[in-house]
Every structure is written in structure tokens, then in C-alpha cells.
Amino acid sequence: MRRCWHTLLIISFGYLFAIPVDSIADLHQLPTITIRVTPHPVNTFVPSRALGAGIDAHDKGIVDRIYRRETIKAMLSAGFKPLTYRLRTELGIEAWHWNPKGVWSDPANQQGYWTSDANADSPIRTCYGYRLPHRGSTIDQANNDGFSRLDDGDPNTFWKSNPYLDKRYTGESNALHPQWIVIDLGRPAEVNAVRILWGNPYAVQYRVEYNSSCLPVDKESEGIWITFPGSKIERGCGSAAKLRLASRAVRARYVRILMTVSSETASPEARDERDRLGFAIREVYVGRIDEESRFHDAIRRAPDAKRQSVTYASSTDPWHRASDRDDHTEQPGFDRVFASGLTNGLPVLMPVGVLFDTPDNAAAELRYLESKGFPVTQVEMGEEPDGQCVEPEDYGALYLQFARSLHDVDRRLQLGGPCFQTAELDFVRWPSSKPGGRSWMQRFLDYLSRHGASNELSFFSFEWYPFDNVRTSTPAQLLSAPKMLTDMIRRLRADGVSPKIPWLITEYGYSAFAGRPEVDMAGALLNAGVVCQFLTLGGSAAYLYGYEPGELIDELNCNSWGNNMLFLGDENGRVRERLATYWGAWLLTHEWAKPGDEIHELYIVKSDAGDSQGREIVTAYAVLRPDGRFALLIVNKDPKGARQIRIRIRKESGKFLTPTGQADLFQFSSEQYRWRSDRESGHPIRSLPPRHSSLILGHTTAINLPAYSISVLRWPGNLNDVHLPLSK
């Protein structure tokens, strides 16, 4: 038999309490709750601006299949209005040819730095990214099918840093933007020597450091780098440098080469200034010289991310060739997107590549969009610099260069970022003497401030995928999710992010990794709660990730098949089934909020019905709609036990109101949805719309919340209506 708990919900303008009771008949013997009355809403939002979704790149051929009338119609039925265009090329260490037509800086050889054409003879339907042949990072945040040129075993290839971080573009000393590579040996090894095959330009001044436990971003480690005593080079001359770092080997897992002064040299055939800016390394060797002067290399070499030792690079040169096109992944073309109807005629939150692109290409993108009359008011600058291990000062320098180029086209444009990939790592960097210490965001904001450019950050954006591990206890994760979001927002405000600018979640979902919770009820419960909580905490807009139909994958090889998506698609990109996340979104956009352009008022909701750790089992989110109706979206996170609630509204005077009259109740639970796991063939065996019923609210009315459910209770009446009968 399922447990059934009785709960009393008390709304006090800004606060709503859930109090477990043993007997519905004895409500007046409940303990008195004293709280601070908040007579005004804590935030407002407009659904057509705040409740959005995002579109992304797909495998080759999938874009054509998705952008069909019946699929677009199904996507629009979810009720999301604003759209954001996600940029997978930025995650895959690729340059973006958003228009397949354009010009190379070296047109004779079809290579160099690319600028897409700001005009087009025909609509752009599909576009591609181009892999960067001077890549220095083994791992990327997209398909992770590239590799580092630092240890690929080929001395003819090389890593090169981004020339836009040189003083000729930043306008400041290169000492403020040292470039580095980090080699992860996989486990601590004996190290007393390195060998560096330099390319052009090479480092004139550099040093070699080691660390036994620190990742490039690691909140648990102190992150202290120790300089090898024999590694400070003041007059490097390029070619092959073999350095004896110490008389005795040290045990180290991570080795870093930090470069501060460049030779500013290039190969004889180079004609572009950017070819001679930054640093280049063809191959790096780390290991031990034994007593017989033999060098033992500890690095694994292969042109394959799975087999080579993992390396990280501070930046990558966006130079590439026509032959570097990534044919496996397609981005939908601008004209296709704006003609599809997915934009609802509203401005689209557009991206520009920053980490692996050029300011000229970004400016041309904006010129194209405006020449076509495609509405764009906000541009997100790059994507996930934290996941790319970019230093905040380097991102700041690139941000300002791209901002100048974009504002030369349109001064009204609102620019923002940095689009953090997650909050789990606390946005920290290695310890630094620079203002802000380890805080990535503090250091970025300080960089903007020192350059008199704080106003260039018109909005702040981040992605929210709270759980990396989809194999652990899903109920426990759901209970911990609200505190994680609250703590993250509190931390970012402490870091200096202004509450006066819009805060955007530009992607959200259960996890950045695929797993069953995303296609079962847990995904629906988490997504609906994230949006409501974020808006209540002061957020401006949230964009769901997984708008298009998708397929099941077992990304972590743990037999947990899933994906962030509203629809389960077939091999032709058509909608097979609506998933739980679709129906949760539908409740949010159709029943909790009133669709349209009118202002909604939000009130803080707090529940005292928690578990032994104080985590809320029942969470509720309160909105006063412009049609005069008051709505609660209520999430019961108990996977086995139903709950019963009663509604009381606490007045500023301390008295309580009991809502009366007819109300609408919409509920979505296992009665409407059930998932069957069957590896890649998993599917819902039941997927029905939320159940709608009418009821009369009164002093004795109890509302049942099924286990693992989302409910929307909506009734006519303003919180300040004095004509509602007062309870004793």
C-alpha cells in the first residue's frame, strides 16, 4: 500500500509553507508559523520572453529531417516562445562557417582565417564547422572525436595559440595573457626532463612547472604550480629544446609549460601577421633522464583522443583549411530557422563564436541577420569557456574585441555570456595574484571593469545541468536540486554578477550526459522545478535544451539509456512519442502561466514538509496571472508516497484566508506516463496528457498529490482579495 501524507499549504504573500499533519480533521491545532510578510511579488515575468527553448546541431542529414512541417508543429505545441540558437562548433574546437560562402585570408591556398559572406544569393539552409588543425586540447565538449597535435606523434603538425591574445589585438602587455599547455600523464610519474619541438613562433621566455594533483579547473585542489629549478628559460632559440629540469626526479602527474615572450617569427611563406603571433609547439616529451643519459618518455602518442595522453591548451589558433570541414555535424542555416516558425516572430538569442573564431566573422554574421530583417537583440559571446579551460582574462580580452566589432555594426545590440557549462566546479581557476583570486567570474568582471567596459556585459548566462552522474539515486538528486540552484545563484552574486542585468539559463536539463532520468518522470519534475525556481529567484528567462526529436543513447556505458529531449524520434527525425518532459513543459507554458505577452507576478514558496536532511519533498511555485487567477505548480518528489494538501493564505495582518470557489486542477503522474526500459528500444508504454478536473475549494478541501507528480492548481482570486472568508 502506498503511503499517504497530509500537508497544509500556507501562503503568506511571499511565502508558502507545507506542514505535515496527522489528521485532516484537526487543522486548528497545528503549531503557529510566524514569518516575515512580503506584501509585494519577488519577481515578474512575461511568458513570451521567459519560457524558451534551444535548437542545436545534429548529425549529417538530420537537420533536413527535423525541419519538416509536422515536426515543427509538434515542437511548437510544447508552448515555448523565445528561441536560442546553440553553437556546437564552439564546443568542438571548430571555426564556424555560418555562411558556406565567404573569403579566406589566403584564398590562393583555400586556407587561413575565414570570414563568411554578409550577403547570400540563396537562403542558407545548412552550415558547418571546420576542425582546427592547430588544436592543443585532447578533449572537447562536443563529439570529442578530435585530438591534440602536441602528442599525436607527428612532428609536422603543431599546436598554436590564438593570435588575438597578442598585444597587437589586446592593446596590453603579453605578460597579462601568458599562454600555456598542460600534459596529464594519467598518474604520478618520475619527471626530471622535457623535450620541446618548437614551431614558429616559438617561446623566447618560458618555464616548466609541475603539480601532482591539480586539474586545470579543480575546486578541491589548492592548484599550486611548482617551477622546476632548471626550467626558467630567458633566451629560447626555438628548434628542439631538451631541458634537464632537476638533479633528482620528482613525482608529478601534471606538467605545465608557461610561455610569456614570443619570437614573433613565422615560416618563410607566411604572409598574414597573425601567423607570427603567439606560440607554437610541434611535439612535447615529458619524462625522466636516467643515469646513462637515456630519456624515458611518459607520454602516450597517437592521433586519437582515446589513446593519446590528455593535454590542455590555454587557447587555439582559429587558422584552418577548406579540407578541415567537419562533414559529420550540421548546424541549421539561419534562413531555414527563421522560416520554420520556431522563432514565433520574436528576437532570437544568437551566438557568435569567440574562442575559435574571428571578430570579422562575428560582425559579418550580424550584418547578414540584420540585412535579412531577422530580429536579434541579444548575442551570447561564445559558449562554455570554463569547460574549454580558458582563463577569465583571456576570455575578457576576446570578449571586448568581438564586442567592438559587433557594436560597430549595431550599437543597440545587447551582449552577454559567458555561458558557463555548469555550476558544479564553482567556476574556479588556478590560484592567481590577480584580483578575484580563484573565482573565474570575479576575475572576468574585474577585467571588464579595469578596461572601463563593465557595461559591455548586458546579460549574464549559464547552462544548468545539475547532475553528471545519472547512475546514482534519482530521488535523492531531485531533493537536492533546489538547494544547488539557490546556492549557485548566491555564489555568483557574491562574485559580483549584478542583479540589475538579466540572468539567463540558456540551456537546462537533468544532466549533460544521457541517462534514463531524462526520459522518465524525474526529468519532467526537475525541468519544471528549475524554470519556476529560477524565475522566482530573479531570473529573466530559461531555455530548455532538447527541443528537437532525439534518440536514446547510453553515453556513460552504464546501461542507462536516455537523452535530453521532449520527443522520442524515429530514424527519419519524426516524432514517435511525447516524453514526460513534454507534458511537464506543457503544464508550465499552458496552465501555470497564461500564454501571451502579459506580466505575471511571482511569490516565494517555501515548504516545511521535508526529509531528515531538511530537503523539501513537496515544492510549490506561486504565480498571480494577468487574468486574475492564482496558480500553484506543485511537485511531489516522493517516488512512492502520495501527499494531501490544504491551502491557506496568510494575510499581512497575520490572519489566514481560505481560497473558496471553483478551481481547476491539472495533474501529471504515473497514471498518465510510464517508461519501459529496453536499451536503445526503450519507449513510453503510456504517454497521456495531464488529467484535468474541477473542484470546489473550501476550508475542508484536501488535494491529493500522486507520487512523483506535477500538479497545477488554479483558481480565481487575488492574494489581496479581502472578501475571501477568513479562517479562524
Coordinates of N, CA and C in Angstrom, one line a residue, residues 221 287 406 456 475 645:
S221 N 41.4 21.1 -5.2 CA 42.9 21.2 -5.1 C 43.3 22.6 -4.8
G287 N 59.3 13.3 -19.2 CA 59.7 12.1 -18.6 C 61.0 12.2 -17.8
L406 N 31.1 43.9 -33.1 CA 29.6 43.8 -33.2 C 29.0 45.2 -33.0
E456 N 29.6 46.4 -21.1 CA 29.5 45.5 -22.2 C 28.9 44.2 -21.9
P475 N 15.8 9.9 -6.8 CA 15.0 10.6 -5.8 C 15.9 11.6 -4.9
I645 N -2.8 17.9 0.5 CA -2.5 19.3 0.9 C -3.8 20.1 1.1

